[in-house]
mmCIF file of N, CA and C in Angstrom:
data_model
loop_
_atom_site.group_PDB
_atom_site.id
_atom_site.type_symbol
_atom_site.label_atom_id
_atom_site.label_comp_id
_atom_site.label_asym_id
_atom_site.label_seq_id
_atom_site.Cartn_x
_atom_site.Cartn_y
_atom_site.Cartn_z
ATOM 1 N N UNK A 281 99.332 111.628 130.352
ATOM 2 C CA UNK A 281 98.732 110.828 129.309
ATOM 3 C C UNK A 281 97.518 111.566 128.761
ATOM 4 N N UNK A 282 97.122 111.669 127.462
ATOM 5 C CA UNK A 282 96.159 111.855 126.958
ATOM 6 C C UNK A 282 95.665 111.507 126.174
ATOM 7 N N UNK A 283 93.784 111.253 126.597
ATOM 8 C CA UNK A 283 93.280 110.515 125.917
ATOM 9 C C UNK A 283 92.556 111.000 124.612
ATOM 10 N N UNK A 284 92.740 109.962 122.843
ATOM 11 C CA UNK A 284 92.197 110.349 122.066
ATOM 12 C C UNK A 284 91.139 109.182 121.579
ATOM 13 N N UNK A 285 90.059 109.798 120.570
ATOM 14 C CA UNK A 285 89.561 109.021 120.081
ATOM 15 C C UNK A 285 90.568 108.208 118.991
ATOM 16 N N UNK A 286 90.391 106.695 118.622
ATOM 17 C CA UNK A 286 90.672 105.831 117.605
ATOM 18 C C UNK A 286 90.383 106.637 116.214
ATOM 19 N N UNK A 287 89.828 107.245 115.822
ATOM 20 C CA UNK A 287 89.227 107.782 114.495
ATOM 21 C C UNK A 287 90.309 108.661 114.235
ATOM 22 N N UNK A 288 91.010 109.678 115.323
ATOM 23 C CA UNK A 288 91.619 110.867 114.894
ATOM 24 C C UNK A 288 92.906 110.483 114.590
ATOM 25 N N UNK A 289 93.763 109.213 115.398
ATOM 26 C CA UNK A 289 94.479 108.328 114.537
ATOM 27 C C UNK A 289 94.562 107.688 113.439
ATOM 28 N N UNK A 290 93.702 107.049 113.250
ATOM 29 C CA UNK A 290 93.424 106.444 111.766
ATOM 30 C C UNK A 290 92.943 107.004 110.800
ATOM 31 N N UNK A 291 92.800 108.011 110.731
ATOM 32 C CA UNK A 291 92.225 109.364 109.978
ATOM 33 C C UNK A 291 90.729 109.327 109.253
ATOM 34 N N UNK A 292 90.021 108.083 109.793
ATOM 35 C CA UNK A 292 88.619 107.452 109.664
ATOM 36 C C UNK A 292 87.892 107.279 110.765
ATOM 37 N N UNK A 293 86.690 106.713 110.245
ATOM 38 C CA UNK A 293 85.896 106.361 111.499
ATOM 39 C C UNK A 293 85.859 104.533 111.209
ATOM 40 N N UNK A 294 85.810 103.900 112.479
ATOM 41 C CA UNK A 294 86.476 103.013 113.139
ATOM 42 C C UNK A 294 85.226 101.641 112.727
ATOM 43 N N UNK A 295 85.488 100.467 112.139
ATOM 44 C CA UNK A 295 84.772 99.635 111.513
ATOM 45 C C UNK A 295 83.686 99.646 112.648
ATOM 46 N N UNK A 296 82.569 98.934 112.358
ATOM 47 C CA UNK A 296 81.380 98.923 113.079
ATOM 48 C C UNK A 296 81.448 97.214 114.548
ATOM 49 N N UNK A 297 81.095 97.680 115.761
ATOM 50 C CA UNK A 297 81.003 96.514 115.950
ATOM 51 C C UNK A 297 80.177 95.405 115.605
ATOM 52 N N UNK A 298 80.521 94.383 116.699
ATOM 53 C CA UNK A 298 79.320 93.235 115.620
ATOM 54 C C UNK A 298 77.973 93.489 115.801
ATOM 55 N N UNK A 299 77.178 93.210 115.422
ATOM 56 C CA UNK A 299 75.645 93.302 115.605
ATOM 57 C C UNK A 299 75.092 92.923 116.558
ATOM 58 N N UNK A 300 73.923 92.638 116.563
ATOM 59 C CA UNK A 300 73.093 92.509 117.947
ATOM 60 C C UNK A 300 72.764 91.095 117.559
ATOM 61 N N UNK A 301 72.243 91.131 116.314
ATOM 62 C CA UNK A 301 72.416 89.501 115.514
ATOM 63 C C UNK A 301 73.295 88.289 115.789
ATOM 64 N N UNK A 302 74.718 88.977 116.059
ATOM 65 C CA UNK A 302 76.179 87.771 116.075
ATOM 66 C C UNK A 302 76.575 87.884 115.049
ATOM 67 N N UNK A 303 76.104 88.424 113.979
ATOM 68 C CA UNK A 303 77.196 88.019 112.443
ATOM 69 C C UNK A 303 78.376 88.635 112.583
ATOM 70 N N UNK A 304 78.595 89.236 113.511
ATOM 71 C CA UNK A 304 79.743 90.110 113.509
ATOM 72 C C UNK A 304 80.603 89.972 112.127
ATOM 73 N N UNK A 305 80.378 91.521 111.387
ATOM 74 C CA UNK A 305 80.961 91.961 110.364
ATOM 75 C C UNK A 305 82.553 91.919 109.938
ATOM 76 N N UNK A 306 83.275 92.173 111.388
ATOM 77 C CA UNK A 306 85.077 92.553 111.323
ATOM 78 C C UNK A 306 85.227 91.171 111.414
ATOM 79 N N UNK A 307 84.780 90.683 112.142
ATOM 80 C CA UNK A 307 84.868 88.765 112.561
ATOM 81 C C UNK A 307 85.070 88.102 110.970
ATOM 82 N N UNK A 308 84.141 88.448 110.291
ATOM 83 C CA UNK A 308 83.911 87.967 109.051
ATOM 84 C C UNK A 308 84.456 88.127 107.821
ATOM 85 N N UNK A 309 85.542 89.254 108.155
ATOM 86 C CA UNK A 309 86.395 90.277 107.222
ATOM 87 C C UNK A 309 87.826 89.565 107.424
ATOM 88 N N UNK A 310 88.064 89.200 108.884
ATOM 89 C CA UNK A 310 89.254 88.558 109.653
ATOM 90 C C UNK A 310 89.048 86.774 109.300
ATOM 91 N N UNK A 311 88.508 86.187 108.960
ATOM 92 C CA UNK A 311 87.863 84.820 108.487
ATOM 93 C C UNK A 311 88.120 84.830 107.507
ATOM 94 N N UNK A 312 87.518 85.472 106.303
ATOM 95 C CA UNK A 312 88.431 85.708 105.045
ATOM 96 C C UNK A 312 89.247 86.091 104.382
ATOM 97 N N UNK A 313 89.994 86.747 105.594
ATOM 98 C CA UNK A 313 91.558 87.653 105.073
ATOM 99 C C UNK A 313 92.592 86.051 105.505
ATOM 100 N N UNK A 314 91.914 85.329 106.772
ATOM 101 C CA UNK A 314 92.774 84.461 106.752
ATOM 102 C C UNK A 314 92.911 83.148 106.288
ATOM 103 N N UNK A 315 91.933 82.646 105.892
ATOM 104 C CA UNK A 315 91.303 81.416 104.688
ATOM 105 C C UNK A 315 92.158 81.776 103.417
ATOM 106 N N UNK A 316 92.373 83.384 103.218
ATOM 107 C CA UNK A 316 92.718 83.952 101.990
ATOM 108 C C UNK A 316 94.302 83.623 101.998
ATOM 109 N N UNK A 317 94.777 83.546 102.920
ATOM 110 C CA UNK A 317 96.219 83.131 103.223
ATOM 111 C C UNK A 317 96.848 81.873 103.623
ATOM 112 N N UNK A 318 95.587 81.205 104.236
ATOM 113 C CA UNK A 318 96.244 80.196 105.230
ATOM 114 C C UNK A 318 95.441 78.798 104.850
ATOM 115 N N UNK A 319 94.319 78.973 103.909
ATOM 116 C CA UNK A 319 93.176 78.317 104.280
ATOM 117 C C UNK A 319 94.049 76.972 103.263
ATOM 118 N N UNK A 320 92.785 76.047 102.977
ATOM 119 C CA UNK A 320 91.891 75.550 103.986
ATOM 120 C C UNK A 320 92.270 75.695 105.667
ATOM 121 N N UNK A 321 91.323 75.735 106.056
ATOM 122 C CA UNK A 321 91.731 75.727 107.936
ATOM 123 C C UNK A 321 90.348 75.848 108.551
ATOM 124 N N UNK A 322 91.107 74.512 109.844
ATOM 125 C CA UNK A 322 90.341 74.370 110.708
ATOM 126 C C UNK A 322 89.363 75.909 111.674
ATOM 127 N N UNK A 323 88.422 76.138 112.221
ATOM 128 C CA UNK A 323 87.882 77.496 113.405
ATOM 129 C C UNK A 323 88.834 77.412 114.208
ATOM 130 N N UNK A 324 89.694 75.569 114.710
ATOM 131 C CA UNK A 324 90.500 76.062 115.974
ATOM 132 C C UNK A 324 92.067 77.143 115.441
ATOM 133 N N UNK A 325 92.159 76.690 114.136
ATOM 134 C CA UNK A 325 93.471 77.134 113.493
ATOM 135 C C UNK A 325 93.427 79.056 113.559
ATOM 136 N N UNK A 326 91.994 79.150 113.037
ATOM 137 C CA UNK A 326 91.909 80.756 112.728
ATOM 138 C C UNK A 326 91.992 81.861 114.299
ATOM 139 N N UNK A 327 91.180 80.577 115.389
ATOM 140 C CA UNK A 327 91.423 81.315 116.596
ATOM 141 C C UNK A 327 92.562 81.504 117.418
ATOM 142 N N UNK A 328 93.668 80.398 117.094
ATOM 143 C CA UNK A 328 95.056 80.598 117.358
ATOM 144 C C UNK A 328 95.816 81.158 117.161
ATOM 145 N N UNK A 329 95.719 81.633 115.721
ATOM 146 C CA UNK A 329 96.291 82.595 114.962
ATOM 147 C C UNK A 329 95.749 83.889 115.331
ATOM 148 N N UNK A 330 94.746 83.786 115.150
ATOM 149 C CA UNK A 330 94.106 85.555 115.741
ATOM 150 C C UNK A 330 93.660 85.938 117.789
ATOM 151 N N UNK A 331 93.980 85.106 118.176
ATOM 152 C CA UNK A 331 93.888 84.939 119.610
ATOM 153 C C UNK A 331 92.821 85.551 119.885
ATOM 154 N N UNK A 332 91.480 85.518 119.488
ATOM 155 C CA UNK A 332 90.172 85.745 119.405
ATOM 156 C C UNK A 332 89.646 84.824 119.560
ATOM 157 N N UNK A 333 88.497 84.439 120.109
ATOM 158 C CA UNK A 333 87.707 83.504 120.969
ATOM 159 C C UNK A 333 86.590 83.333 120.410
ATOM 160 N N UNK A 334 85.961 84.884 120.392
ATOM 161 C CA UNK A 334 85.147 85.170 119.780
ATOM 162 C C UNK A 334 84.485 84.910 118.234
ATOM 163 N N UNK A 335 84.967 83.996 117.674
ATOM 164 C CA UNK A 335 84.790 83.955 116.559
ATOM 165 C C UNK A 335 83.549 83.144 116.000
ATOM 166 N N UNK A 336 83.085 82.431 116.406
ATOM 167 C CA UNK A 336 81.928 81.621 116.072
ATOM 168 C C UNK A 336 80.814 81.870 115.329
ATOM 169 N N UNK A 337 80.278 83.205 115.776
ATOM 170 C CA UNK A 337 79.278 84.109 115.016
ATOM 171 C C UNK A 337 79.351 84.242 113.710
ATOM 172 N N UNK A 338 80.860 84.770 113.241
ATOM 173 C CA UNK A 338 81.262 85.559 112.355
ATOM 174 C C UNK A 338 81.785 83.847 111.221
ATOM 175 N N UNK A 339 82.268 82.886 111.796
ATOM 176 C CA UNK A 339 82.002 81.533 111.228
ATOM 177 C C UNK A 339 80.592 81.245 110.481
ATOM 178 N N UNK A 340 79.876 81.043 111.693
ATOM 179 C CA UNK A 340 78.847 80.788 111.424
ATOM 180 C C UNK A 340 77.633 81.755 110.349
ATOM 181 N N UNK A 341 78.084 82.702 110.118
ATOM 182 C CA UNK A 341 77.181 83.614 109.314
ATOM 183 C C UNK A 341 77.947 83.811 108.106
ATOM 184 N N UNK A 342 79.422 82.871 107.695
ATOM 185 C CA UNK A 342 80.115 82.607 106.715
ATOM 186 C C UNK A 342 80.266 81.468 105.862
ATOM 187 N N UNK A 343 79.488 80.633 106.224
ATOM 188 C CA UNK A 343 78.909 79.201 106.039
ATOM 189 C C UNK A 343 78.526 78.818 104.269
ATOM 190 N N UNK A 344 77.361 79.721 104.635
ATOM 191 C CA UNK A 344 76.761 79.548 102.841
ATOM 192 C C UNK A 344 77.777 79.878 101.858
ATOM 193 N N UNK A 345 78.595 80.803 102.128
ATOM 194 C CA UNK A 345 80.103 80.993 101.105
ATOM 195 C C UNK A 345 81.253 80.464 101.290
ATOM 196 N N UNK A 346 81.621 79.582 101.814
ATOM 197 C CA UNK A 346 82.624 78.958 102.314
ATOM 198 C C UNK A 346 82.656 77.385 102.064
ATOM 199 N N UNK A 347 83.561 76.855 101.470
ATOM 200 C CA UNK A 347 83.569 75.295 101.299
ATOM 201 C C UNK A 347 84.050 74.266 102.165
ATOM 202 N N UNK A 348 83.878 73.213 102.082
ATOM 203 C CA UNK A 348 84.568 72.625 103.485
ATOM 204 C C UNK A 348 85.221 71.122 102.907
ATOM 205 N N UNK A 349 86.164 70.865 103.648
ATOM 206 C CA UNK A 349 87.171 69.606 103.838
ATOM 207 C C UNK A 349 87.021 68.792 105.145
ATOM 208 N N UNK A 350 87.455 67.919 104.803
ATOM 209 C CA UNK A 350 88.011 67.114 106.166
ATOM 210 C C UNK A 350 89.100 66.719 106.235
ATOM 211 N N UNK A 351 89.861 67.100 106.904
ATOM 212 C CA UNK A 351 91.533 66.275 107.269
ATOM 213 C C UNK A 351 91.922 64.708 107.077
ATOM 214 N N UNK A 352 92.600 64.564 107.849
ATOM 215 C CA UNK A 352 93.083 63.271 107.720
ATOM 216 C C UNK A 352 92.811 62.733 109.248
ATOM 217 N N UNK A 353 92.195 63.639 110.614
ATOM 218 C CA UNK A 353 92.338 63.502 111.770
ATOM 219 C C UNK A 353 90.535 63.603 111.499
ATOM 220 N N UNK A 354 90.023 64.066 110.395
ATOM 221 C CA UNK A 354 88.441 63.985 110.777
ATOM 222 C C UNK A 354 87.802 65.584 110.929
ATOM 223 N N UNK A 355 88.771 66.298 110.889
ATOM 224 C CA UNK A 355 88.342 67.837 111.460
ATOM 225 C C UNK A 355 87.616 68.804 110.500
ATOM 226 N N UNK A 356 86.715 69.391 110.500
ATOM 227 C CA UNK A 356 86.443 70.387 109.218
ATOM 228 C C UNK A 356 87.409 71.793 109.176
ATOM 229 N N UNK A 357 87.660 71.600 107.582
ATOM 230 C CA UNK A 357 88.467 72.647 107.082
ATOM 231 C C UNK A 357 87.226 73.767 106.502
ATOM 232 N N UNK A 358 87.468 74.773 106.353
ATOM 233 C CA UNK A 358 87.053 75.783 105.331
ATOM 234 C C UNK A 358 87.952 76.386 105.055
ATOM 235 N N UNK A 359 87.296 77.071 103.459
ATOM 236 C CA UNK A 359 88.232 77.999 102.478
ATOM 237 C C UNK A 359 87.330 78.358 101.519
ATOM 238 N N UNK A 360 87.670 79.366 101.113
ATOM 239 C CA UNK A 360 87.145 80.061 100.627
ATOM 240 C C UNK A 360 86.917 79.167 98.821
ATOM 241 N N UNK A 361 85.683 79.680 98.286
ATOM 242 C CA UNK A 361 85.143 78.891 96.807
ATOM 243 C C UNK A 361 86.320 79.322 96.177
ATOM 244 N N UNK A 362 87.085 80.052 95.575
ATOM 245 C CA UNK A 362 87.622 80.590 94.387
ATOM 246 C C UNK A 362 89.395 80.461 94.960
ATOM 247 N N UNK A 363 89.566 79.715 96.240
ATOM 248 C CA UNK A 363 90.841 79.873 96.256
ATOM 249 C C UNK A 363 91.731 78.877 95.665
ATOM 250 N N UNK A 364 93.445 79.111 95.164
ATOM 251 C CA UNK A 364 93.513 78.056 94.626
ATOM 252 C C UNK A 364 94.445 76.888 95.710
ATOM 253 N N UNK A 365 93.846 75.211 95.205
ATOM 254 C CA UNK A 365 94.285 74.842 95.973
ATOM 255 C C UNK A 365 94.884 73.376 95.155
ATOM 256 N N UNK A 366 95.909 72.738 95.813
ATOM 257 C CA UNK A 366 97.152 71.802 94.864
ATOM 258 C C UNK A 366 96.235 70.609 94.674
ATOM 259 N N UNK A 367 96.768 69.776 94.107
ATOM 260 C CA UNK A 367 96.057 68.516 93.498
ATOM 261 C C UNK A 367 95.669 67.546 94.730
ATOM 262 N N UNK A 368 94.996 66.745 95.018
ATOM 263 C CA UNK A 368 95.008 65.380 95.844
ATOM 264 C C UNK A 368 96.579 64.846 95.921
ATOM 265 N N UNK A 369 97.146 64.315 96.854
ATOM 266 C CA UNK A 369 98.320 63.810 96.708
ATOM 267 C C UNK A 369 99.370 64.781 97.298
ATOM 268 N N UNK A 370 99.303 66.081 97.301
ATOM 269 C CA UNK A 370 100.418 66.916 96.815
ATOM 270 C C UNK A 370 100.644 67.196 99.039
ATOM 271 N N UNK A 371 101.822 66.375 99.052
ATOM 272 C CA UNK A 371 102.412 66.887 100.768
ATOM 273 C C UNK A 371 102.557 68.589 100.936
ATOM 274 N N UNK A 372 101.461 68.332 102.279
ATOM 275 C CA UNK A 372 101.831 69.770 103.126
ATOM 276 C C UNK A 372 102.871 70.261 103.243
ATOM 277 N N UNK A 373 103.089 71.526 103.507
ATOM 278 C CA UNK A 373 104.558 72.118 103.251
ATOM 279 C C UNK A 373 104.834 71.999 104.826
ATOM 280 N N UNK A 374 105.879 72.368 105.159
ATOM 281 C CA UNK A 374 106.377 72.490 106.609
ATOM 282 C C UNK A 374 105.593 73.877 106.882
ATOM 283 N N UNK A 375 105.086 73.806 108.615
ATOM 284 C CA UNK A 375 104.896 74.961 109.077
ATOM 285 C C UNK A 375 106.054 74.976 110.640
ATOM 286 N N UNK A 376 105.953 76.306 110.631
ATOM 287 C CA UNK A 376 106.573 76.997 112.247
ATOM 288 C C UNK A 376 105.405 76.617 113.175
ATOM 289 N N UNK A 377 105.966 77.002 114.358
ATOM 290 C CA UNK A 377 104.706 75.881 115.769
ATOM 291 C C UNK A 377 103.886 77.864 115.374
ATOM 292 N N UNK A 378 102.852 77.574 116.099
ATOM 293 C CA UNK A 378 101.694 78.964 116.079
ATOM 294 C C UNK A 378 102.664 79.823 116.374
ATOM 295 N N UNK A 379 103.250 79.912 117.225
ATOM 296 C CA UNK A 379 103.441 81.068 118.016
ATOM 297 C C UNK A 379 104.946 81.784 117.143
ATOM 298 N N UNK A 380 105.097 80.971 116.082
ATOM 299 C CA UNK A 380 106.587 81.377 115.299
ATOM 300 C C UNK A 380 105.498 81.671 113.811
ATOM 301 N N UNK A 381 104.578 81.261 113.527
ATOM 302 C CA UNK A 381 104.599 80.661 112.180
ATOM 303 C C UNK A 381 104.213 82.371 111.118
ATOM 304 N N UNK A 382 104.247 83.226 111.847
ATOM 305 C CA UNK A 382 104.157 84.817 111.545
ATOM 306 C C UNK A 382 105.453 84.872 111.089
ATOM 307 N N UNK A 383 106.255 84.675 111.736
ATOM 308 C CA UNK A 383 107.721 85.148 112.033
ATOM 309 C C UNK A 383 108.817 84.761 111.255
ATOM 310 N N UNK A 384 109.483 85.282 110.165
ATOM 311 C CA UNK A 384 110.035 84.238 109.697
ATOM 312 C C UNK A 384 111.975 85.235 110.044
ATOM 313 N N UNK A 385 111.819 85.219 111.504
ATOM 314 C CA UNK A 385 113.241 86.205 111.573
ATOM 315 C C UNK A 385 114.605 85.079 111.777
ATOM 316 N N UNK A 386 115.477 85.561 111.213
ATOM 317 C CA UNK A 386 117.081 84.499 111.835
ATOM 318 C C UNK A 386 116.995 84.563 113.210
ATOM 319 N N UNK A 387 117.043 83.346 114.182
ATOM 320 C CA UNK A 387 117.393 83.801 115.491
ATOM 321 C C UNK A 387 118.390 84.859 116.084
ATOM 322 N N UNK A 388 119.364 84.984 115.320
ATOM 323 C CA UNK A 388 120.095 86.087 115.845
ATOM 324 C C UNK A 388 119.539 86.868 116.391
ATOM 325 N N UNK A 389 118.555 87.302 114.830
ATOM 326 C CA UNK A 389 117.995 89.032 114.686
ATOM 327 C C UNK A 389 117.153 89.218 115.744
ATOM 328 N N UNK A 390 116.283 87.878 116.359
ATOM 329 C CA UNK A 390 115.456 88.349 117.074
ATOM 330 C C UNK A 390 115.696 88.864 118.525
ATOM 331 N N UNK A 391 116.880 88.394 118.843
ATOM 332 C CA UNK A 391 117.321 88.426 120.051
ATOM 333 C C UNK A 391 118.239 89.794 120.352
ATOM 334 N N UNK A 392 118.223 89.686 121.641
ATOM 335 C CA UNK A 392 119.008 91.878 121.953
ATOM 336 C C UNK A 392 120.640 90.821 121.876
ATOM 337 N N UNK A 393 121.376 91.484 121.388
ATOM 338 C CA UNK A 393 123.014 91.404 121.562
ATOM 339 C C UNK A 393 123.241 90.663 122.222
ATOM 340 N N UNK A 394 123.162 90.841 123.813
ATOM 341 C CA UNK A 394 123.859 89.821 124.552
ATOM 342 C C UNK A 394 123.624 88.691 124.627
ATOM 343 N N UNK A 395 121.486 88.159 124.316
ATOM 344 C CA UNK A 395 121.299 86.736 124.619
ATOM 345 C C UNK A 395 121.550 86.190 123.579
ATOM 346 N N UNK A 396 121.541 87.121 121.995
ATOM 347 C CA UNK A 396 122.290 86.305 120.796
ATOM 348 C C UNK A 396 123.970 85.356 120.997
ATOM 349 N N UNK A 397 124.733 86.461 121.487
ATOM 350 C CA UNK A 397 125.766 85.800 122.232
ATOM 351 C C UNK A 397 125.641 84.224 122.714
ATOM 352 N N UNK A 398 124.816 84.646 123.995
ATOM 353 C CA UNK A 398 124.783 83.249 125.044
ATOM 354 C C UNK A 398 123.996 82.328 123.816
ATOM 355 N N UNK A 399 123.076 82.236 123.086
ATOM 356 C CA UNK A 399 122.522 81.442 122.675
ATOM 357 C C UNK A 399 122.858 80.753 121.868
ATOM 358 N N UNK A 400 123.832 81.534 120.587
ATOM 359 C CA UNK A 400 124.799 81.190 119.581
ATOM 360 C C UNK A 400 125.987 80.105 120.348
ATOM 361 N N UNK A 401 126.815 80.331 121.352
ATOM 362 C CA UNK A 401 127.492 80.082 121.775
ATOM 363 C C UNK A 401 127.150 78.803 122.779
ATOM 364 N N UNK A 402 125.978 78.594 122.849
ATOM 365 C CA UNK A 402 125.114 77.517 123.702
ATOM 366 C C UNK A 402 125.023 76.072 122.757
ATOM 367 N N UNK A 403 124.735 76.532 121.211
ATOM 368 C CA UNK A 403 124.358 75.155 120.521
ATOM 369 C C UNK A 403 125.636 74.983 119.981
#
């Protein structure tokens, strides 16, 4: 095995970590790439999706630019000012459970040959 730096792969040098502050910068880049896609959404929604824990800082130092909702359960949403979003009234679309909702493969495809078999042949 041999070891390289991250930089000589990516043919750059490697985003900065977070600060000593907490605003953490990448935190805050990853918050609005996914508001930008997914949003409005709950902090618990963005940490499920990104299986990062860590996120609070990078929330919290995103605040003053960020707008907020409340659900129907009481929860705060954020999203971003300029994104667009459907009228009052207009039903949520269906989602996949977390752990699919990336994924949008035929079961077949996802499966190796043989458990497609058993599984097809199961329902």
């Amino acid at each position: 095995m041999r070891n390289a730096l991250v930089s000589s792969w990516l043919g750059r040098e490697i985003d900065p970590l977070p600060t000593d502050d907490g605003s953490d910068p990448v935190g805050q880049d990853l918050v609005r790439r996914y508001l930008a896609a997914y949003g409005p959404a709950a902090t618990a929604d963005v940490r499920a999706w990104s299986g990062l824990a860590g996120l609070p800082g990078a929330v919290a130092a995103l605040r003053g630019e960020l707008i907020t909702f409340r659900d129907q359960r009481g929860r705060e949403l954020l999203d971003l000012p300029d994104a667009p979003r459907p009228t009052p009234g207009t039903p949520a679309p269906v989602r996949f459970l977390p752990a699919f909702d990336k994924a949008e493969i035929p079961r077949e495809q996802s499966l190796v040959p043989h458990q497609a078999t058993l599984a097809l042949k199961s329902t």
